[in-house]
């Protein structure tokens, strides 16, 4: 069972890249972030023709998350619990083939001296609470998405360039570690200590220079980690015409 996560950075603008990826790599499940489209504008026909069921939690112009699956998608939950006033579409969760999977688009939090950073931390606190609840189910859990967190300096081409950024703030990193300390495994780091990235800025030749950062993560419960067979980052989509600035990261679980 191959599960991928990809910040698509506008599903309308990147539809050719999404179709290419689904055809070329055919993952069983894809968690998408930053759709930048309401539910009715998601390209359902084009994706369904490739054999995928689709569940979305969209938002006009900003945010938006989705889960695509070759298996039935069951017990869908839209929105992260804990704040009924939060109208941003950043979380969708469902059960697929016996695995509980979430697609997460965590707030960026910049600039840190604005209300955006406290919102990021509050959102992460709610994610931690939900993650704790899911652990109590004692079943395979995969929390996949764009976390907008550079976990450690080794996950960044130039740590000094990111000092003061919300992605590296001690408060952000501490909450990410809290998820790990409560029992989730960072799939990529579980598998390898290699330096590899999932995001390259559009500016300053970042892609060509490999000036990237690793901010897209798949966090696994112990039950999912026990089934982990492979982990990878698919760089191909980032090198194509009009790409997303992110590229897919994926895992394979035994069934």
XYZ file of N, CA and C in Angstrom:
765
model
N 0.855 -1.187 0.000
C 0.000 0.000 0.000
C 0.890 1.235 0.000
N 0.916 1.948 -1.109
C 1.764 3.134 -1.253
C 0.942 4.382 -0.965
N 1.416 5.164 0.003
C 0.727 6.378 0.442
C 1.659 7.559 0.209
N 1.196 8.534 -0.554
C 2.004 9.710 -0.886
C 1.380 10.970 -0.320
N 2.228 11.959 -0.074
C 1.772 13.282 0.336
C 2.400 14.315 -0.584
N 1.578 15.296 -1.006
C 2.074 16.283 -1.971
C 1.320 17.593 -1.808
N 2.051 18.654 -1.525
C 1.491 19.998 -1.606
C 1.491 20.377 -3.081
N 0.315 20.405 -3.671
C 0.171 20.562 -5.110
C 0.270 22.027 -5.551
N 0.058 22.964 -4.603
C 0.167 24.403 -4.887
C -0.720 24.808 -6.061
N -2.018 24.570 -5.884
C -3.081 24.863 -6.845
C -3.346 23.656 -7.749
N -4.422 22.961 -7.451
C -4.740 21.759 -8.224
C -5.135 22.116 -9.656
N -5.690 23.283 -9.852
C -6.043 23.706 -11.211
C -4.781 23.968 -12.032
N -3.840 24.734 -11.461
C -2.623 25.081 -12.187
C -1.735 23.866 -12.418
N -1.771 22.878 -11.502
C -0.862 21.724 -11.580
C -1.560 20.450 -12.040
N -2.767 20.563 -12.585
C -3.472 19.351 -12.986
C -2.655 18.465 -13.925
N -1.965 19.015 -14.927
C -1.133 18.133 -15.768
C -0.062 17.390 -14.973
N 0.526 18.075 -13.983
C 1.542 17.424 -13.150
C 0.905 16.330 -12.279
N -0.292 16.585 -11.768
C -0.976 15.584 -10.948
C -1.330 14.361 -11.780
N -1.855 14.586 -12.969
C -2.197 13.455 -13.850
C -0.944 12.653 -14.201
N 0.143 13.353 -14.519
C 1.409 12.672 -14.815
C 1.824 11.779 -13.658
N 1.768 12.329 -12.456
C 2.228 11.597 -11.281
C 1.357 10.371 -11.009
N 0.057 10.540 -11.111
C -0.848 9.410 -10.868
C -0.661 8.318 -11.918
N -0.387 8.714 -13.140
C -0.146 7.733 -14.199
C 1.218 7.061 -14.052
N 2.239 7.854 -13.706
C 3.602 7.333 -13.684
C 3.881 6.469 -12.459
N 3.405 6.890 -11.296
C 3.761 6.199 -10.063
C 2.599 5.447 -9.431
N 1.380 5.804 -9.791
C 0.173 5.073 -9.385
C 0.130 4.731 -7.900
N 0.332 5.704 -6.999
C 0.208 5.417 -5.571
C -1.221 4.989 -5.236
N -1.356 4.196 -4.200
C -2.692 3.752 -3.792
C -3.477 4.882 -3.145
N -2.778 5.727 -2.406
C -3.401 6.851 -1.710
C -2.521 8.084 -1.905
N -3.156 9.224 -2.176
C -2.428 10.488 -2.274
C -3.119 11.517 -1.390
N -2.362 12.104 -0.466
C -2.841 13.203 0.351
C -2.349 14.500 -0.275
N -3.269 15.341 -0.690
C -2.929 16.601 -1.344
C -3.162 17.770 -0.404
N -2.321 18.803 -0.537
C -2.497 20.028 0.222
C -2.411 21.242 -0.705
N -2.944 22.344 -0.197
C -2.955 23.633 -0.898
C -3.634 23.508 -2.264
N -4.866 23.016 -2.223
C -5.648 22.876 -3.451
C -5.965 24.230 -4.078
N -6.211 25.231 -3.242
C -6.620 26.568 -3.696
C -7.883 26.489 -4.549
N -8.827 25.671 -4.108
C -10.068 25.487 -4.861
C -11.159 24.993 -3.924
N -12.388 25.437 -4.179
C -13.519 24.900 -3.435
C -13.806 23.482 -3.925
N -14.586 22.739 -3.174
C -14.843 21.334 -3.492
C -15.384 21.161 -4.909
N -16.281 22.066 -5.317
C -16.921 21.929 -6.627
C -15.955 22.151 -7.780
N -14.826 22.781 -7.525
C -13.868 23.070 -8.581
C -12.754 22.039 -8.672
N -12.773 21.034 -7.801
C -11.740 20.001 -7.899
C -11.950 19.198 -9.188
N -10.888 18.875 -9.921
C -11.007 18.158 -11.205
C -11.331 16.676 -11.007
N -12.527 16.404 -10.541
C -12.895 15.045 -10.156
C -12.907 14.086 -11.344
N -13.398 14.541 -12.457
C -13.503 13.644 -13.610
C -12.134 13.151 -14.063
N -11.187 14.072 -14.160
C -9.857 13.697 -14.630
C -9.168 12.728 -13.668
N -9.367 12.928 -12.372
C -8.734 12.064 -11.373
C -9.469 10.732 -11.263
N -10.795 10.771 -11.298
C -11.580 9.544 -11.200
C -11.306 8.615 -12.379
N -11.045 9.186 -13.544
C -10.745 8.364 -14.722
C -9.489 7.522 -14.523
N -8.634 7.935 -13.598
C -7.400 7.199 -13.317
C -7.587 6.170 -12.205
N -8.821 6.012 -11.754
C -9.128 4.947 -10.810
C -9.159 5.357 -9.352
N -9.319 6.647 -9.080
C -9.266 7.129 -7.709
C -10.624 7.587 -7.194
N -10.913 7.203 -5.947
C -11.976 7.840 -5.187
C -11.434 9.141 -4.625
N -12.320 10.099 -4.370
C -11.880 11.453 -4.031
C -12.698 11.999 -2.880
N -11.999 12.543 -1.873
C -12.653 13.309 -0.811
C -11.873 14.604 -0.634
N -12.587 15.720 -0.573
C -11.937 17.021 -0.494
C -12.480 17.842 0.663
N -11.668 18.783 1.079
C -12.086 19.818 2.033
C -11.470 21.106 1.511
N -12.178 21.731 0.583
C -11.610 22.825 -0.185
C -11.910 24.199 0.382
N -11.240 25.188 -0.219
C -11.425 26.582 0.170
C -11.038 27.447 -1.007
N -11.811 28.483 -1.261
C -11.545 29.344 -2.396
C -10.227 30.083 -2.232
N -9.372 29.989 -3.241
C -8.125 30.754 -3.362
C -7.010 30.261 -2.447
N -7.351 29.801 -1.241
C -6.333 29.440 -0.265
C -6.543 28.010 0.242
N -5.478 27.443 0.806
C -5.563 26.201 1.576
C -6.224 25.076 0.788
N -6.967 24.226 1.462
C -7.647 23.102 0.829
C -6.823 21.838 0.861
N -7.463 20.733 1.245
C -6.802 19.429 1.337
C -7.703 18.364 0.716
N -7.092 17.253 0.331
C -7.849 16.176 -0.299
C -7.170 14.842 -0.032
N -7.953 13.777 -0.153
C -7.435 12.415 -0.131
C -7.950 11.703 -1.373
N -7.026 11.143 -2.149
C -7.358 10.327 -3.311
C -6.986 8.890 -2.983
N -7.827 7.944 -3.392
C -7.546 6.558 -3.019
C -8.122 5.582 -4.031
N -7.335 4.542 -4.320
C -7.823 3.451 -5.154
C -8.736 2.514 -4.363
N -8.668 2.624 -3.046
C -9.560 1.855 -2.173
C -10.737 2.729 -1.757
N -11.819 2.141 -1.240
C -12.907 2.953 -0.694
C -12.417 3.851 0.441
N -12.971 5.044 0.511
C -12.642 6.013 1.558
C -13.809 6.041 2.535
N -13.526 5.739 3.791
C -14.596 5.569 4.777
C -14.422 6.517 5.955
N -15.536 6.828 6.605
C -15.552 7.582 7.865
C -14.738 8.867 7.747
N -15.132 9.723 6.817
C -14.392 10.961 6.537
C -14.690 12.026 7.592
N -13.655 12.695 8.055
C -13.789 13.824 8.972
C -13.093 15.029 8.354
N -13.811 16.124 8.243
C -13.260 17.352 7.671
C -13.071 18.397 8.759
N -11.884 18.957 8.819
C -11.586 19.985 9.800
C -10.959 19.407 11.056
N -10.023 20.156 11.621
C -9.334 19.740 12.837
C -10.159 20.167 14.042
N -10.511 19.249 14.938
C -11.356 19.603 16.086
C -10.671 20.578 17.030
N -11.499 21.273 17.820
C -10.976 22.087 18.904
C -11.177 23.577 18.766
N -11.600 24.049 17.590
C -11.815 25.484 17.403
C -12.877 25.671 16.320
N -14.116 25.815 16.746
C -15.226 25.945 15.793
C -15.149 27.233 14.985
N -14.368 28.203 15.450
C -14.257 29.476 14.738
C -13.237 29.432 13.605
N -12.466 28.368 13.534
C -11.438 28.255 12.493
C -12.090 27.855 11.175
N -12.018 28.744 10.202
C -12.667 28.500 8.912
C -11.694 28.062 7.829
N -10.423 27.886 8.180
C -9.437 27.502 7.170
C -9.453 25.989 6.947
N -9.481 25.603 5.676
C -9.581 24.184 5.301
C -8.188 23.581 5.215
N -7.770 22.957 6.310
C -6.396 22.479 6.407
C -6.284 21.014 6.847
N -7.388 20.325 7.030
C -7.310 18.978 7.606
C -8.471 18.119 7.109
N -8.138 16.921 6.660
C -9.146 15.926 6.325
C -8.592 14.558 6.734
N -9.469 13.709 7.235
C -9.046 12.432 7.813
C -10.039 11.352 7.404
N -9.558 10.145 7.142
C -10.442 9.060 6.729
C -9.756 7.719 6.965
N -10.548 6.659 6.914
C -10.025 5.296 7.003
C -9.989 4.685 5.609
N -8.828 4.125 5.250
C -8.630 3.527 3.934
C -7.912 2.202 4.114
N -8.571 1.128 3.724
C -7.948 -0.196 3.768
C -7.370 -0.511 5.152
N -8.097 -0.122 6.186
C -7.687 -0.419 7.545
C -6.688 0.534 8.153
N -6.334 1.606 7.429
C -5.371 2.594 7.928
C -6.085 3.941 8.060
N -5.930 4.584 9.207
C -6.491 5.922 9.398
C -5.475 6.928 8.882
N -5.884 7.735 7.909
C -4.967 8.636 7.200
C -5.496 10.059 7.263
N -4.605 10.995 7.562
C -4.956 12.411 7.544
C -4.102 13.143 6.527
N -4.720 14.085 5.829
C -3.997 15.012 4.959
C -3.984 16.364 5.661
N -2.775 16.875 5.914
C -2.568 18.027 6.789
C -1.859 19.150 6.033
N -2.404 20.357 6.147
C -1.705 21.543 5.649
C -1.551 22.507 6.820
N -0.455 22.361 7.514
C -0.221 23.126 8.731
C 0.083 24.583 8.379
N -0.407 25.539 9.172
C -0.158 26.951 8.865
C 1.326 27.276 8.795
N 1.660 28.203 7.900
C 3.054 28.625 7.733
C 3.551 29.397 8.953
N 2.788 30.366 9.406
C 3.126 31.098 10.618
C 3.948 32.349 10.442
N 4.286 32.684 9.225
C 5.059 33.911 8.984
C 4.159 35.076 8.608
N 4.581 36.298 8.956
C 5.713 36.680 9.810
C 5.441 36.330 11.275
N 6.510 36.033 12.003
C 6.336 35.554 13.374
C 5.848 36.645 14.322
N 5.967 37.913 13.935
C 5.517 38.996 14.802
C 4.094 39.433 14.479
N 3.341 38.562 13.786
C 1.934 38.820 13.495
C 1.080 37.740 14.140
N -0.223 37.861 13.955
C -1.154 36.869 14.521
C -1.010 35.505 13.860
N -0.283 35.434 12.746
C -0.152 34.168 12.035
C 0.657 33.135 12.821
N 1.632 33.595 13.602
C 2.448 32.639 14.354
C 1.686 32.048 15.541
N 0.993 32.840 16.360
C 0.160 32.225 17.400
C -0.890 31.270 16.835
N -1.434 31.592 15.654
C -2.401 30.687 15.029
C -1.740 29.357 14.674
N -0.511 29.412 14.163
C 0.218 28.183 13.853
C 0.378 27.321 15.103
N 0.794 27.947 16.201
C 1.033 27.194 17.431
C -0.279 26.638 17.997
N -1.335 27.439 17.942
C -2.642 26.960 18.419
C -3.126 25.790 17.568
N -2.899 25.882 16.266
C -3.304 24.807 15.358
C -2.510 23.535 15.671
N -1.226 23.690 15.935
C -0.406 22.535 16.277
C -0.837 21.906 17.599
N -1.253 22.726 18.557
C -1.753 22.183 19.817
C -2.994 21.329 19.578
N -3.862 21.785 18.680
C -5.052 20.996 18.356
C -4.679 19.712 17.607
N -3.659 19.808 16.748
C -3.197 18.609 16.046
C -2.640 17.590 17.041
N -1.883 18.065 18.022
C -1.330 17.180 19.042
C -2.454 16.482 19.805
N -3.500 17.222 20.142
C -4.634 16.628 20.848
C -5.316 15.562 19.995
N -5.505 15.857 18.713
C -6.138 14.881 17.823
C -5.233 13.667 17.630
N -3.945 13.905 17.480
C -2.995 12.809 17.308
C -2.987 11.893 18.527
N -3.130 12.475 19.695
C -3.190 11.675 20.923
C -4.442 10.799 20.938
N -5.552 11.378 20.534
C -6.793 10.592 20.457
C -6.641 9.426 19.488
N -6.041 9.695 18.341
C -5.865 8.639 17.344
C -4.969 7.520 17.870
N -3.926 7.875 18.621
C -3.053 6.839 19.181
C -3.824 5.888 20.090
N -4.821 6.412 20.775
C -5.588 5.572 21.696
C -6.394 4.509 20.956
N -6.550 4.674 19.650
C -7.277 3.670 18.863
C -6.441 2.402 18.643
N -5.119 2.531 18.827
C -4.198 1.405 18.678
C -4.356 0.708 17.324
N -4.284 1.519 16.270
C -4.362 1.002 14.905
C -3.402 1.790 14.027
N -3.172 1.348 12.802
C -2.249 2.091 11.928
C -2.762 3.502 11.636
N -1.938 4.485 11.950
C -2.259 5.892 11.721
C -1.159 6.511 10.872
N -1.539 7.271 9.855
C -0.593 8.012 9.031
C -1.040 9.470 8.987
N -0.230 10.351 9.571
C -0.488 11.787 9.540
C 0.430 12.388 8.488
N -0.127 12.643 7.301
C 0.668 13.018 6.135
C 0.387 14.456 5.755
N 1.444 15.172 5.371
C 1.161 16.495 4.864
C 2.328 17.452 4.869
N 1.989 18.692 4.541
C 2.921 19.805 4.589
C 2.827 20.391 5.988
N 3.829 20.100 6.804
C 3.830 20.551 8.193
C 4.390 21.956 8.351
N 5.006 22.492 7.324
C 5.649 23.796 7.437
C 6.570 23.853 8.661
N 7.284 22.745 8.880
C 8.261 22.636 9.953
C 9.542 22.028 9.360
N 10.656 22.692 9.567
C 11.973 22.108 9.301
C 12.420 21.490 10.623
N 12.329 20.174 10.789
C 12.529 19.580 12.111
C 13.894 19.853 12.720
N 14.955 19.759 11.908
C 16.312 19.967 12.398
C 17.110 20.710 11.332
N 18.247 21.254 11.747
C 19.079 21.993 10.788
C 19.479 21.135 9.597
N 19.649 19.836 9.799
C 20.054 18.950 8.707
C 18.987 18.840 7.623
N 17.780 19.301 7.914
C 16.687 19.240 6.942
C 16.581 20.516 6.123
N 17.663 21.291 6.098
C 17.676 22.579 5.415
C 19.040 22.796 4.778
N 19.051 23.321 3.563
C 20.322 23.513 2.853
C 21.211 24.545 3.530
N 20.587 25.530 4.206
C 21.352 26.607 4.842
C 20.604 27.061 6.091
N 20.878 26.470 7.243
C 20.146 26.821 8.467
C 20.168 28.310 8.792
N 21.282 28.967 8.545
C 21.363 30.397 8.880
C 20.367 31.217 8.071
N 20.106 30.786 6.853
C 19.165 31.517 6.010
C 17.738 31.437 6.545
N 17.466 30.463 7.397
C 16.113 30.259 7.913
C 15.982 30.640 9.377
N 17.016 31.217 9.951
C 16.925 31.677 11.335
C 15.845 32.754 11.454
N 15.018 32.643 12.466
C 13.949 33.611 12.674
C 12.679 33.304 11.916
N 12.717 32.303 11.047
C 11.531 31.915 10.289
C 10.625 31.042 11.152
N 9.326 31.122 10.895
C 8.369 30.327 11.677
C 8.607 28.833 11.517
N 9.216 28.426 10.410
C 9.447 27.001 10.160
C 10.530 26.417 11.059
N 11.359 27.287 11.645
C 12.446 26.807 12.493
C 12.374 27.335 13.920
N 11.333 28.074 14.260
C 11.234 28.622 15.607
C 11.224 27.513 16.664
N 11.840 27.750 17.809
C 11.862 26.720 18.853
C 10.478 26.217 19.236
N 9.487 27.121 19.257
C 8.135 26.703 19.629
C 7.546 25.748 18.589
N 7.830 26.011 17.308
C 7.333 25.136 16.238
C 7.999 23.767 16.324
N 9.309 23.771 16.429
C 10.050 22.514 16.477
C 9.702 21.715 17.730
N 9.460 22.388 18.846
C 9.115 21.687 20.080
C 7.800 20.938 19.930
N 6.844 21.528 19.259
C 5.561 20.852 19.064
C 5.701 19.672 18.102
N 6.539 19.814 17.105
C 6.791 18.678 16.212
C 7.441 17.539 17.001
N 8.405 17.870 17.848
C 9.031 16.829 18.684
C 8.030 16.198 19.634
N 7.071 16.982 20.079
C 6.049 16.433 20.970
C 5.265 15.319 20.277
N 4.974 15.503 19.008
C 4.304 14.453 18.241
C 5.165 13.189 18.189
N 6.463 13.372 18.001
C 7.359 12.220 17.959
C 7.478 11.569 19.337
N 7.574 12.382 20.367
C 7.750 11.849 21.715
C 6.518 11.105 22.213
N 5.351 11.450 21.685
C 4.139 10.777 22.130
C 3.955 9.420 21.445
N 4.804 9.130 20.441
C 4.754 7.796 19.860
C 4.694 7.721 18.353
N 4.742 8.875 17.669
C 4.749 8.868 16.209
C 6.190 8.834 15.692
N 6.381 8.169 14.566
C 7.692 8.095 13.931
C 7.699 8.936 12.664
N 8.753 9.705 12.473
C 9.001 10.427 11.225
C 9.463 9.382 10.209
N 8.596 9.020 9.278
C 8.876 7.890 8.390
C 10.208 8.052 7.667
N 10.467 9.252 7.166
C 11.705 9.459 6.406
C 12.928 9.233 7.280
N 12.927 9.795 8.483
C 14.066 9.642 9.376
C 14.155 8.230 9.956
N 13.039 7.553 10.044
C 13.072 6.154 10.473
C 13.818 5.306 9.457
N 13.696 5.687 8.205
C 14.237 4.889 7.104
C 15.677 5.247 6.761
N 16.028 6.545 6.851
C 17.352 6.974 6.392
C 17.802 8.229 7.129
N 19.114 8.403 7.206
C 19.686 9.643 7.730
C 20.156 10.546 6.595
N 19.862 10.167 5.355
C 20.297 10.949 4.205
C 19.685 12.351 4.233
N 20.379 13.278 3.617
C 19.844 14.624 3.419
C 19.012 14.629 2.143
N 17.782 14.995 2.251
C 16.909 15.068 1.089
C 15.805 16.068 1.393
N 15.263 16.684 0.359
C 14.315 17.772 0.546
C 13.006 17.485 -0.181
N 11.964 18.241 0.220
C 10.658 18.110 -0.428
C 10.162 19.432 -1.005
N 10.902 20.512 -0.766
C 10.480 21.843 -1.214
C 11.699 22.636 -1.685
N 11.507 23.304 -2.824
C 12.524 24.222 -3.356
C 11.806 25.473 -3.833
N 12.232 26.619 -3.371
C 11.612 27.878 -3.760
C 11.708 28.079 -5.270
N 10.776 28.843 -5.815
C 10.815 29.162 -7.249
C 11.930 30.154 -7.587
N 12.412 30.880 -6.591
C 13.341 31.977 -6.837
C 14.796 31.526 -6.682
N 15.684 32.326 -7.264
C 17.132 32.230 -7.051
C 17.722 30.863 -7.428
N 17.099 30.196 -8.368
C 17.635 28.924 -8.838
C 17.711 27.847 -7.775
N 16.782 27.880 -6.818
C 16.834 26.946 -5.687
C 16.786 25.497 -6.141
N 15.933 25.204 -7.119
C 15.818 23.822 -7.592
C 17.110 23.369 -8.259
N 17.637 24.196 -9.137
C 18.844 23.830 -9.870
C 20.045 23.667 -8.928
N 20.088 24.435 -7.853
C 21.187 24.367 -6.892
C 20.934 23.359 -5.774
N 19.762 22.754 -5.762
C 19.325 21.868 -4.678
C 19.329 22.594 -3.332
N 18.912 23.838 -3.347
C 18.752 24.614 -2.119
C 17.341 24.388 -1.580
N 17.140 23.235 -0.958
C 15.811 22.835 -0.528
C 15.670 22.712 0.972
N 14.462 22.365 1.381
C 14.154 22.082 2.773
C 13.196 20.890 2.834
N 13.210 20.189 3.955
C 12.291 19.056 4.153
C 11.206 19.497 5.129
N 10.018 19.777 4.583
C 8.901 20.230 5.418
C 7.650 19.372 5.235
N 7.695 18.422 4.316
C 6.575 17.511 4.094
C 6.909 16.185 4.785
N 6.013 15.731 5.634
C 6.325 14.596 6.496
C 5.165 13.610 6.547
N 5.511 12.350 6.806
C 4.529 11.324 7.118
C 4.876 10.776 8.496
N 4.013 11.039 9.456
C 4.205 10.561 10.821
C 3.342 9.324 11.038
N 3.957 8.286 11.613
C 3.317 6.979 11.703
C 3.165 6.532 13.146
N 2.000 5.973 13.460
C 1.840 5.301 14.742
C 2.686 4.035 14.749
N 2.868 3.459 15.931
C 3.681 2.242 16.033
C 3.124 1.133 15.159
N 1.798 1.042 15.090
C 1.180 -0.010 14.286
C 1.466 0.181 12.798
N 1.566 1.444 12.347
C 1.929 1.721 10.948
C 3.426 1.522 10.737
N 4.236 1.945 11.704
C 5.688 1.789 11.584
C 6.069 0.321 11.453
N 5.373 -0.547 12.156
C 5.651 -1.979 12.073
C 5.433 -2.525 10.664
N 4.632 -1.836 9.881
C 4.322 -2.284 8.519
C 5.122 -1.525 7.453
N 6.030 -0.640 7.887
C 6.768 0.202 6.946
C 7.752 -0.635 6.129
N 7.637 -0.538 4.816
C 8.488 -1.314 3.896
C 9.421 -0.452 3.059
N 9.057 0.798 2.857
C 9.897 1.653 2.023
C 9.461 3.106 2.200
N 10.405 4.022 1.961
C 10.148 5.455 2.032
C 10.901 6.119 0.888
N 10.314 7.133 0.283
C 11.032 7.828 -0.773
C 10.495 9.222 -1.024
N 11.279 10.006 -1.736
C 10.879 11.331 -2.206
C 10.994 11.322 -3.719
N 9.901 11.602 -4.400
C 9.866 11.579 -5.869
C 10.172 12.973 -6.401
N 11.395 13.172 -6.859
C 11.800 14.504 -7.305
C 11.346 14.829 -8.727
N 10.942 13.825 -9.469
C 10.597 14.036 -10.867
C 9.609 15.160 -11.114
N 8.479 15.210 -10.373
C 7.503 16.264 -10.644
C 8.035 17.676 -10.465
N 9.018 17.857 -9.577
C 9.536 19.216 -9.343
C 10.348 19.716 -10.537
N 10.882 18.817 -11.340
C 11.707 19.218 -12.467
C 10.937 19.421 -13.753
N 9.622 19.235 -13.723
C 8.833 19.391 -14.941
C 8.370 20.830 -15.140
N 7.730 21.067 -16.270
C 7.252 22.406 -16.607
C 6.122 22.819 -15.673
N 6.169 24.068 -15.198
C 5.171 24.637 -14.299
C 4.880 23.693 -13.126
N 5.895 23.371 -12.336
C 5.708 22.438 -11.235
C 5.195 23.128 -9.977
N 4.739 22.329 -9.028
C 4.598 22.809 -7.664
C 5.994 23.048 -7.103
N 6.091 23.893 -6.080
C 7.383 24.078 -5.426
C 7.690 22.943 -4.440
N 6.723 22.080 -4.196
C 6.923 20.863 -3.410
C 6.975 19.659 -4.356
N 7.458 18.536 -3.833
C 7.425 17.294 -4.591
C 6.904 16.181 -3.682
N 6.355 15.093 -4.215
C 5.744 14.072 -3.361
C 6.756 13.310 -2.499
N 6.329 13.008 -1.289
C 7.034 12.094 -0.400
C 6.096 10.924 -0.135
N 6.645 9.703 -0.038
C 5.753 8.539 0.024
C 6.329 7.442 0.911
N 5.417 6.574 1.319
C 5.777 5.384 2.069
C 5.083 4.178 1.445
N 5.616 3.003 1.720
C 4.928 1.766 1.391
C 4.724 0.965 2.671
N 3.495 0.551 2.905
C 3.158 -0.287 4.048
C 2.775 -1.663 3.579
N 3.170 -2.682 4.316
C 2.717 -4.036 4.011
C 1.221 -4.124 4.353
N 0.525 -5.000 3.657
C -0.925 -5.119 3.875
C -1.238 -6.422 4.597
